[in-house]
PDB file of C-alpha atoms and ligand atoms in Angstrom:
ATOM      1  CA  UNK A  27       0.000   0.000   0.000  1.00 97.00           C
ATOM      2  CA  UNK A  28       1.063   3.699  -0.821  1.00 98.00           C
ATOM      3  CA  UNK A  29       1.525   5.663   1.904  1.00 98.00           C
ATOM      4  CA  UNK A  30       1.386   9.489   1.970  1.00 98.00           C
ATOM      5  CA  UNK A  31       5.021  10.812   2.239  1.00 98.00           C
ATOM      6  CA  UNK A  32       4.947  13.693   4.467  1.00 98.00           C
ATOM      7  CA  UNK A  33       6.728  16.976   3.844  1.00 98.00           C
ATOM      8  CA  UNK A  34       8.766  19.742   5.515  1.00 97.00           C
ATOM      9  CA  UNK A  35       8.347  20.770   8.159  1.00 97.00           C
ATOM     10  CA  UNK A  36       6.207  18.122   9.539  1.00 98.00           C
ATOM     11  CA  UNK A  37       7.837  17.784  13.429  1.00 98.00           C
ATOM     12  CA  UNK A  38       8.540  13.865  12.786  1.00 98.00           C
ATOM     13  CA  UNK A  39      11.244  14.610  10.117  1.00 98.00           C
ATOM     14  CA  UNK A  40      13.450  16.369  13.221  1.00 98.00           C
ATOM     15  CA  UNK A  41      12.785  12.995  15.505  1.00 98.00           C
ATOM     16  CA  UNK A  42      15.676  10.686  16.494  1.00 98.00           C
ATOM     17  CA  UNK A  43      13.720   7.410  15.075  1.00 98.00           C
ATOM     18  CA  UNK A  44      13.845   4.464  17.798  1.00 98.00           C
ATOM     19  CA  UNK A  45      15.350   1.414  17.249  1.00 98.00           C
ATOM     20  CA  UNK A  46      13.472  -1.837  15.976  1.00 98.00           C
ATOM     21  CA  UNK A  47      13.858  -4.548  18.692  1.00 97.00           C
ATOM     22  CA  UNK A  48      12.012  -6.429  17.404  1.00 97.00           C
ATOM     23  CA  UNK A  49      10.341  -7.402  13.823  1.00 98.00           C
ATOM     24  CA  UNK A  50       6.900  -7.711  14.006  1.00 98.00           C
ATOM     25  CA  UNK A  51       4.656  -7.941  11.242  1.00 98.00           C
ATOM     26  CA  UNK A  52       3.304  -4.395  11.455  1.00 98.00           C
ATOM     27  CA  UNK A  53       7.185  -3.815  10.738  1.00 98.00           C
ATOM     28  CA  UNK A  54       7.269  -5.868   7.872  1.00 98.00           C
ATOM     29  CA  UNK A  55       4.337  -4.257   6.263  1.00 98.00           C
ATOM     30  CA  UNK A  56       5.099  -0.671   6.994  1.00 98.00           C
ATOM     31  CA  UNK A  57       8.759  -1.397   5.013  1.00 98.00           C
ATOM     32  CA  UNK A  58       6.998  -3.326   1.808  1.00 98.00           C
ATOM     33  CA  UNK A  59       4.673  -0.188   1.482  1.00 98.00           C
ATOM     34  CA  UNK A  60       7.514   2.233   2.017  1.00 98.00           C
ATOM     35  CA  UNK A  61       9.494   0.072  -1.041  1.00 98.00           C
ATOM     36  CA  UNK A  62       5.993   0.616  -3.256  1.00 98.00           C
ATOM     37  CA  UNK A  63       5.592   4.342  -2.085  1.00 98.00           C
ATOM     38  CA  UNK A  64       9.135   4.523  -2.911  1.00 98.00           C
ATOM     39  CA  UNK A  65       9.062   3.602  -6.594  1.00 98.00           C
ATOM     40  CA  UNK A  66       5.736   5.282  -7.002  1.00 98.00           C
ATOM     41  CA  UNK A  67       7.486   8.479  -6.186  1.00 98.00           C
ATOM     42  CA  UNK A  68      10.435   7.905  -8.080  1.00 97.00           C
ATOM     43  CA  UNK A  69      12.832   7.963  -5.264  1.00 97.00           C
ATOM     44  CA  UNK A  70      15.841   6.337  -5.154  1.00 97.00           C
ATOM     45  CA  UNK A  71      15.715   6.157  -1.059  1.00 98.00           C
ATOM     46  CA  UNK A  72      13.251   6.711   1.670  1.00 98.00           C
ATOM     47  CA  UNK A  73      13.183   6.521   5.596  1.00 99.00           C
ATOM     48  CA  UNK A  74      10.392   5.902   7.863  1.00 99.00           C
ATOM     49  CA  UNK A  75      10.125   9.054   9.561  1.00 98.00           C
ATOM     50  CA  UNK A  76       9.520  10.266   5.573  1.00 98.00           C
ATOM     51  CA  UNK A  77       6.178   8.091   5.902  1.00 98.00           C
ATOM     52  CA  UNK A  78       5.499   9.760   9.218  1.00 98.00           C
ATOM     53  CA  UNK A  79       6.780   6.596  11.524  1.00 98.00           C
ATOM     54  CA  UNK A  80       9.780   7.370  13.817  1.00 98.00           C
ATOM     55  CA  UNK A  81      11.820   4.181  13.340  1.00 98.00           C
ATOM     56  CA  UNK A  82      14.907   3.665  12.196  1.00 98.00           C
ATOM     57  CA  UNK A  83      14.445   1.619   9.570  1.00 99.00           C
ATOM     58  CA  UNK A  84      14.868   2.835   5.733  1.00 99.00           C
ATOM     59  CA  UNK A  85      15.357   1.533   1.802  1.00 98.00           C
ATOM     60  CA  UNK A  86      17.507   2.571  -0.649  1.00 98.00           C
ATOM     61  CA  UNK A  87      17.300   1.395  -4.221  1.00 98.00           C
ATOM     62  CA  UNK A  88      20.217   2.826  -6.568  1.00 98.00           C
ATOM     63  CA  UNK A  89      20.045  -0.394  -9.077  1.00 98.00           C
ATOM     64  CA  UNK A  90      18.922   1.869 -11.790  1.00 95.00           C
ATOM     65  CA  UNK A  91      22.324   2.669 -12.777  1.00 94.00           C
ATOM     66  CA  UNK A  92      25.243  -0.340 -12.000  1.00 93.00           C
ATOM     67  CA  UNK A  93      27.896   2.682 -13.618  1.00 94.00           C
ATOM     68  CA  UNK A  94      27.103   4.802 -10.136  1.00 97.00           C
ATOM     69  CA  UNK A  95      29.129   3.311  -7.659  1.00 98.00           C
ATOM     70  CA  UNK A  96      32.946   2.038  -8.628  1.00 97.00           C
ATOM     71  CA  UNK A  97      32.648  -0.882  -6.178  1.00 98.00           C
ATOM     72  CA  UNK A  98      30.135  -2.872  -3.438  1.00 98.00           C
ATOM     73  CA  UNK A  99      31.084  -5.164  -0.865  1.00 98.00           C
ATOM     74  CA  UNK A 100      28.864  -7.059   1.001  1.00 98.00           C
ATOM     75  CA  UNK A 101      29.907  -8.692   4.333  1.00 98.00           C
ATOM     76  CA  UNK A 102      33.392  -8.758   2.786  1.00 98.00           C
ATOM     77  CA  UNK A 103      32.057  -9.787  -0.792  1.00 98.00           C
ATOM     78  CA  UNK A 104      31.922  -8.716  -4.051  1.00 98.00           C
ATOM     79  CA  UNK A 105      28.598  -8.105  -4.879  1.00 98.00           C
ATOM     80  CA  UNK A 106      26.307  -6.395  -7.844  1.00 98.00           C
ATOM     81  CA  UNK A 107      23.311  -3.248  -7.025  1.00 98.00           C
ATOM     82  CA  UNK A 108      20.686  -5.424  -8.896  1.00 97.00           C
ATOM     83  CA  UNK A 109      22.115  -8.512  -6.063  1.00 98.00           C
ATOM     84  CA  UNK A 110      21.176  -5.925  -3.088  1.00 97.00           C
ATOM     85  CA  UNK A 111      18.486  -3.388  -3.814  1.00 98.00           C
ATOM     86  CA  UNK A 112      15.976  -2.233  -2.779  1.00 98.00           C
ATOM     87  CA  UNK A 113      17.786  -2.818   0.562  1.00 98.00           C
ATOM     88  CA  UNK A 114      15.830  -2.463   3.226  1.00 98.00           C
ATOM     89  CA  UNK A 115      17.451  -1.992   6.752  1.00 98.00           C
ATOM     90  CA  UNK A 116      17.197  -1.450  10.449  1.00 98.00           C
ATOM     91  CA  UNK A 117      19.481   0.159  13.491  1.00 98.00           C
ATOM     92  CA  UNK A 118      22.415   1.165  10.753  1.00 98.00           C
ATOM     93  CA  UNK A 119      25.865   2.322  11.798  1.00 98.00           C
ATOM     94  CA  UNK A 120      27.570   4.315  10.045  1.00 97.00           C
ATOM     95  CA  UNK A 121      31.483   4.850   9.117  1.00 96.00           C
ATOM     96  CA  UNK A 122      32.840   7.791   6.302  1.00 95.00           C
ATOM     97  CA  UNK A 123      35.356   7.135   4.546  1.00 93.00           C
ATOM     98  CA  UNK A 124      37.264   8.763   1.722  1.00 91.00           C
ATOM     99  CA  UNK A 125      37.344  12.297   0.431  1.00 97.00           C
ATOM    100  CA  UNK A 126      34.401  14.733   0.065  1.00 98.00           C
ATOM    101  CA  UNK A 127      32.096  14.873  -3.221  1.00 97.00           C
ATOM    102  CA  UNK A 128      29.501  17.781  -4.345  1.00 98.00           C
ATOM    103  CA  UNK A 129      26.586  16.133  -6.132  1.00 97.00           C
ATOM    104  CA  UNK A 130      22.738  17.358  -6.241  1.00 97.00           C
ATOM    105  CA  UNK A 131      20.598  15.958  -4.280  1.00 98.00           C
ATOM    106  CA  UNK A 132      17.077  16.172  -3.649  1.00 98.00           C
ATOM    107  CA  UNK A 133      14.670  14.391  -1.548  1.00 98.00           C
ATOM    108  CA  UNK A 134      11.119  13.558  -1.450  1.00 98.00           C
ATOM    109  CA  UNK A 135      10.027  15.289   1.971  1.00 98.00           C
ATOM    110  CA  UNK A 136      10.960  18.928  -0.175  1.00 98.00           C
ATOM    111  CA  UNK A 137       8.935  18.020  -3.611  1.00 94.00           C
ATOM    112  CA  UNK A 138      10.851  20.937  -5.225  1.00 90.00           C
ATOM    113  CA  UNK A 139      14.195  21.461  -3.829  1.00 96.00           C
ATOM    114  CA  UNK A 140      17.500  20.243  -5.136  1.00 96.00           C
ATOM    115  CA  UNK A 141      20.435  21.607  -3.895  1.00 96.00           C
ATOM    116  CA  UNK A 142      24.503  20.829  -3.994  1.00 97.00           C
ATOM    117  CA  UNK A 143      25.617  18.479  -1.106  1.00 98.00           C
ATOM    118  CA  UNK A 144      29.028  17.441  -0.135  1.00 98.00           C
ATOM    119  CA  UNK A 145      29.305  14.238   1.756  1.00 97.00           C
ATOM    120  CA  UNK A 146      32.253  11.682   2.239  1.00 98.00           C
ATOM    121  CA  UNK A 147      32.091   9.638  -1.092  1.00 97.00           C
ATOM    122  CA  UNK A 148      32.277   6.111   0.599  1.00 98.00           C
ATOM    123  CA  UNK A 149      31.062   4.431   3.675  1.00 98.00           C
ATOM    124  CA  UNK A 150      31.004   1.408   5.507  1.00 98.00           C
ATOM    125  CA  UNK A 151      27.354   1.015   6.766  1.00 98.00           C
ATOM    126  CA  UNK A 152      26.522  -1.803   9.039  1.00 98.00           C
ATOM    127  CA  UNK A 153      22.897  -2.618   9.298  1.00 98.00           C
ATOM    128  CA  UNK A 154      20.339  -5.518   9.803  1.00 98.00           C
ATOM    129  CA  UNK A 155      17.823  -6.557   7.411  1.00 98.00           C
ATOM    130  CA  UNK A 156      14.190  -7.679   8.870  1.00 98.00           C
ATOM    131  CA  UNK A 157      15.188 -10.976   9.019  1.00 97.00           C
ATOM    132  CA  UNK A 158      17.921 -10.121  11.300  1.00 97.00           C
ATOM    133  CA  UNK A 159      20.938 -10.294   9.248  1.00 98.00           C
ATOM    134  CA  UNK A 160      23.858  -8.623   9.627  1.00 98.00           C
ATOM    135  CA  UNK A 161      25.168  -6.635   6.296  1.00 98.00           C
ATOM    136  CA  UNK A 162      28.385  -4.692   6.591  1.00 98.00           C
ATOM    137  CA  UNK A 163      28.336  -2.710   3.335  1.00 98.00           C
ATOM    138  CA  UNK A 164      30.964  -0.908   1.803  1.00 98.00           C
ATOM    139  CA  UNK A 165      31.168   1.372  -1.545  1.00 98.00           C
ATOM    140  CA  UNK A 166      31.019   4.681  -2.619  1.00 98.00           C
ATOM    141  CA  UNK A 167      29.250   6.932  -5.401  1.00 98.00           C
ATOM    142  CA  UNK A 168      24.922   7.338  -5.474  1.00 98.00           C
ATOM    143  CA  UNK A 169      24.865   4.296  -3.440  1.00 98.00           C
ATOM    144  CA  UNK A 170      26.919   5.565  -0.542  1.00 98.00           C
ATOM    145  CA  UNK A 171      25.354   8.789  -0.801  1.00 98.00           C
ATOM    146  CA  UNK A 172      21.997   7.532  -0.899  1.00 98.00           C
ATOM    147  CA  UNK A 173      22.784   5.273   2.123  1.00 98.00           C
ATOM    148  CA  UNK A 174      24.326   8.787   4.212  1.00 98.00           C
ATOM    149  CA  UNK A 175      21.436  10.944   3.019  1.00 98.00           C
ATOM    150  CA  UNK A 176      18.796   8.066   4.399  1.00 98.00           C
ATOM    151  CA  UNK A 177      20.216   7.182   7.475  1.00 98.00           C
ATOM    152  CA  UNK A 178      20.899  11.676   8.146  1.00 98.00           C
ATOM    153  CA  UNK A 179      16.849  10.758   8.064  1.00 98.00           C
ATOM    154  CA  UNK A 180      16.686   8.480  11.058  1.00 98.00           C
ATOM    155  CA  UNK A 181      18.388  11.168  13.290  1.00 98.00           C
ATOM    156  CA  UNK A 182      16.343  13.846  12.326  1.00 98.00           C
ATOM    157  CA  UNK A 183      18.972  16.144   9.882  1.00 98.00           C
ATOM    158  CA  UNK A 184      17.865  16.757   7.188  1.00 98.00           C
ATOM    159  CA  UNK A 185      19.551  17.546   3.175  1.00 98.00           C
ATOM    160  CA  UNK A 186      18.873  21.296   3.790  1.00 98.00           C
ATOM    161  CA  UNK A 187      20.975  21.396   6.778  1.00 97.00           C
ATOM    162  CA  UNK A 188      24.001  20.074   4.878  1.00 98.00           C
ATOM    163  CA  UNK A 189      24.083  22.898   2.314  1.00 97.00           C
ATOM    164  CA  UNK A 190      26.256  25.763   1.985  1.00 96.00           C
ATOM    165  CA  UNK A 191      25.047  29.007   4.170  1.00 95.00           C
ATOM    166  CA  UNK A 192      24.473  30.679   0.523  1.00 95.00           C
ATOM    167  CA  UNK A 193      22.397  27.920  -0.791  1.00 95.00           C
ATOM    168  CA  UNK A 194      20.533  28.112   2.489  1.00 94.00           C
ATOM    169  CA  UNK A 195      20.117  31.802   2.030  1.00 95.00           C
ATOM    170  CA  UNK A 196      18.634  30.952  -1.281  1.00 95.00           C
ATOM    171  CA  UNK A 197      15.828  28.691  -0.488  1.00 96.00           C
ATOM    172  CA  UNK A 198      15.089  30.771   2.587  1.00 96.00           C
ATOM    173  CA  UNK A 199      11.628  31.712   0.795  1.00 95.00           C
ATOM    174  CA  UNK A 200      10.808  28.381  -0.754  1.00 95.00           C
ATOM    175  CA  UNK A 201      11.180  26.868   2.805  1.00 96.00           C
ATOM    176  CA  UNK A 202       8.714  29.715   3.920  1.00 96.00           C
ATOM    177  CA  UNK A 203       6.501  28.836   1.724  1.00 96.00           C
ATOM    178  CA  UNK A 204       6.157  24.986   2.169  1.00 96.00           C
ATOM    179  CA  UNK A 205       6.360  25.789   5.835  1.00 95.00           C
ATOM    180  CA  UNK A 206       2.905  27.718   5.400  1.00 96.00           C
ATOM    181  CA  UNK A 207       1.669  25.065   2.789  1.00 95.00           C
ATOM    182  CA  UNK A 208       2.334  22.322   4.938  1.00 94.00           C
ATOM    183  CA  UNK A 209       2.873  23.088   8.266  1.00 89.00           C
TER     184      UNK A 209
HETATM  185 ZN1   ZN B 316      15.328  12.651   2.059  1.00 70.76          ZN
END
């Protein structure tokens, strides 16, 4: 089932989402409809909090485009994007690596914003799918971006807090204005 993605400045998106102790099946369905709401709003990632539930659990799906990361290793193993996504996970860690990279991003919480972000281009993530395995996932490009910008979501910071104070300057009135349209 679709569910409706809520949008800045909605007070869950700033919530530290609580860990999943355990699995249960209201779990389960809440992360196959965020993988459908997902593709139905052409997003490459989404977290719960995005869906208005305070959990840290999100999906990323990058497998759109094999060319966007130079390498993925799964537990220690080479693996493919297509072998992986849509990964859905739970109670990530996170560990940057590398040197910084500008891309755009945008995300689906801000319908109309894109903006320049620089993030570490590779990470080592280590997170548990629903079935309780353990994933230690390292690579770099969209996917490691995508991975950063999703789990930024399940501690309540959010894209436009990583961009540059002129940038931020910039979309002062656009913020305003979703603000009054949907707060
Ligand atoms: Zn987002």
């Amino acid at each position: 089932m679709i569910r409706p993605i809520v949008f800045y400045p909605a007070p869950v998106l700033r919530k530290v989402g609580a860990r999943i102790e355990e699995v249960s099946p209201e779990i389960r369905e809440l992360a196959a409809d965020m993988v459908e709401t997902m593709y139905d709003a052409s997003g490459v990632g989404l977290a719960a909090p995005q869906v208005g539930e305070s959990l840290q659990l999100a999906i990323v799906d990058v497998s759109h485009d094999e060319e966007c990361i130079s390498y993925l290793r799964v537990n220690g193993e080479e693996k493919t994007l297509a072998e992986i996504c849509p990964l859905t996970f739970i109670n990530p860690e996170l560990e940057l690596r590398g040197e910084k990279d500008t891309d755009v991003e945008g995300c689906l919480s801000f319908p109309d914003l894109r903006g320049d972000i620089t993030r570490p281009f590779e990470v080592k993530a280590t997170v548990y799918t629903l079935d309780g395995e353990k994933l230690v996932i390292e690579t770099d490009g969209l996917f490691a971006r995508a991975i950063q910008h999703e789990i930024d979501h399940l501690y309540g910071k959010l894209f436009i807090d990583r961009m540059t104070s002129a940038k931020k300057l910039a979309i002062r009135r656009q913020l305003k204005e979703m603000a009054q349209q949907y707060g």
